[in-house]
XYZ file of C-alpha atoms in Angstrom:
185
model
C -0.096 -0.011 0.127
C 1.202 3.535 -0.852
C 0.169 6.268 1.424
C 0.428 9.799 -0.040
C 2.359 11.131 3.004
C 5.677 12.374 3.641
C 7.948 12.318 6.767
C 8.035 15.378 8.350
C 9.400 16.574 12.210
C 5.419 18.172 12.109
C 1.996 16.583 10.953
C -1.102 17.778 9.277
C 0.645 20.593 7.009
C 0.315 20.380 2.936
C 3.833 20.241 1.372
C 5.521 19.589 -2.496
C 6.555 15.951 -2.586
C 9.632 15.974 -5.438
C 10.091 12.988 -6.637
C 12.074 11.489 -9.780
C 11.149 8.412 -10.934
C 15.127 7.909 -13.284
C 17.779 6.022 -12.206
C 17.038 3.665 -9.349
C 14.090 3.482 -8.641
C 11.427 6.264 -7.365
C 13.278 8.577 -4.983
C 11.825 11.564 -3.170
C 12.361 14.423 -0.792
C 10.277 17.120 0.486
C 14.178 19.381 -0.401
C 14.236 18.994 -4.542
C 18.436 19.360 -4.096
C 18.196 16.147 -1.787
C 16.991 14.007 -4.570
C 19.101 12.409 -6.749
C 18.261 13.363 -9.931
C 17.477 17.523 -8.826
C 19.237 19.446 -11.815
C 19.586 16.553 -13.753
C 15.943 15.621 -14.904
C 12.550 17.232 -14.378
C 11.210 16.028 -10.889
C 7.616 15.423 -10.655
C 6.135 17.190 -7.962
C 2.946 16.193 -5.603
C 0.460 17.152 -2.533
C 1.093 15.072 0.153
C 0.161 15.758 3.909
C 2.711 15.450 6.830
C 2.915 13.119 9.324
C 5.523 12.121 11.939
C 7.306 8.512 12.085
C 5.281 7.644 14.882
C 2.206 8.913 13.826
C 2.505 7.214 10.625
C 3.292 4.183 12.892
C 0.041 4.821 15.109
C -2.491 4.852 11.810
C -0.325 1.581 11.825
C -1.137 0.199 14.758
C -4.756 1.272 14.798
C -5.584 -0.752 11.864
C -4.226 -3.704 13.431
C -0.880 -4.185 11.590
C 2.140 -4.374 13.634
C 5.369 -3.515 11.460
C 8.284 -5.581 12.398
C 11.120 -3.906 9.991
C 11.191 -0.316 9.818
C 13.548 0.770 6.927
C 14.146 4.725 7.770
C 16.115 6.685 5.076
C 14.685 9.766 4.469
C 16.976 12.126 3.218
C 18.229 14.695 5.985
C 15.559 13.643 8.098
C 16.816 10.145 9.821
C 17.161 11.477 13.094
C 13.748 13.233 12.818
C 12.047 10.127 12.554
C 13.839 8.654 15.122
C 13.640 11.609 17.485
C 9.417 11.078 16.949
C 9.643 7.704 18.191
C 11.622 8.198 21.088
C 8.801 11.050 22.273
C 6.204 9.358 21.564
C 7.278 6.694 23.640
C 8.248 9.229 26.161
C 5.178 10.455 26.314
C 3.071 7.011 25.946
C 1.326 8.266 29.459
C 0.423 11.639 28.105
C -1.721 10.655 25.398
C -3.415 7.317 23.984
C -0.610 6.658 22.114
C -0.405 2.210 22.198
C 3.297 2.979 19.673
C 5.096 -0.622 19.449
C 8.218 0.189 18.108
C 9.130 -2.616 15.199
C 11.394 -5.607 16.370
C 13.675 -4.322 13.917
C 14.713 -0.905 12.039
C 17.286 -0.200 9.746
C 18.799 3.174 9.183
C 21.594 5.069 7.151
C 24.202 6.309 9.716
C 25.276 9.942 9.800
C 28.668 10.566 7.975
C 29.403 12.748 10.982
C 30.659 10.165 14.343
C 29.088 12.981 16.894
C 25.882 12.825 14.741
C 26.278 8.941 14.467
C 26.643 8.468 18.209
C 24.197 10.587 19.260
C 21.576 8.551 16.567
C 22.778 5.200 18.409
C 21.734 7.180 21.853
C 18.476 7.634 21.020
C 17.596 4.347 19.636
C 19.408 2.613 22.798
C 19.818 4.127 26.475
C 18.433 7.590 25.531
C 15.068 7.200 23.658
C 13.554 3.727 22.275
C 16.015 1.104 24.537
C 17.170 -1.046 21.343
C 19.635 -3.499 23.056
C 21.584 -4.482 19.953
C 23.015 -3.480 17.037
C 24.657 -4.585 13.498
C 26.634 -1.939 11.135
C 26.380 -3.220 7.710
C 27.728 -1.954 4.025
C 24.436 -1.729 2.234
C 26.567 -1.353 -0.876
C 27.278 -4.696 -1.241
C 23.205 -6.284 -1.964
C 23.567 -3.149 -4.508
C 21.504 -5.006 -7.354
C 22.504 -1.749 -9.633
C 25.693 -2.861 -10.008
C 24.796 -6.036 -11.389
C 21.841 -5.919 -12.961
C 21.497 -1.912 -13.769
C 20.169 0.989 -12.833
C 16.957 0.037 -12.039
C 17.704 -1.744 -9.006
C 18.746 -1.456 -5.432
C 18.336 -3.078 -2.341
C 19.490 -2.870 1.601
C 20.138 -6.608 2.022
C 19.003 -8.997 4.925
C 17.517 -7.242 7.715
C 17.199 -8.331 11.615
C 19.154 -12.000 12.581
C 20.218 -12.287 8.209
C 21.621 -9.469 8.467
C 25.291 -9.092 8.293
C 27.499 -6.727 10.557
C 30.767 -5.767 8.157
C 32.738 -7.179 11.405
C 31.552 -10.265 12.929
C 29.315 -11.523 10.364
C 26.149 -12.365 12.146
C 27.307 -10.965 15.533
C 25.269 -8.927 17.358
C 27.192 -5.456 18.424
C 25.551 -4.525 22.443
C 24.562 -0.743 23.391
C 27.909 -0.330 25.523
C 30.378 -1.293 22.540
C 28.962 1.554 20.242
C 31.859 4.096 20.259
C 33.697 7.137 18.633
C 36.323 4.213 17.877
C 34.192 1.776 16.312
C 32.315 4.550 13.577
C 35.641 5.873 12.978
C 36.182 2.079 11.320
C 33.253 2.722 9.347
C 33.888 5.468 7.299
């Protein structure tokens, strides 16, 4: 099911969403310059209503749909999405949210080590309380390299995901450190 909504820090607003249907598939953003085809192809625009990540999970939960796996790849808004989930879990007593965090979550690490560590804090003790992590290189699963421009994938998730150092092993939250992220870059 495709929802004509755009993830944002605030829900309920009407915005322009910029789409590039060329290259490796449908790419979109609220910021035209963040779309890979910007300046190369004519971008399609559509009007969408904004929703926070927490609101999106609430919508699905209200329809009886449990989210097992959430892949967050929102050009320049990944941490904003995670923050909305953290805020919703912290304030569940204040509102009628029954936010159920996904069993598995996939997100691209920010290029800046300080931001990457902040993201891990939000995912771990200071937020969603995930206890184990894997750092995966999705490039090795990028089918575009093998099959042409219209294919892309992030590879397997959860137990089947392959950490770039530990293979099938997981990192404990406490092991995520500045020195580890320096190895990732």
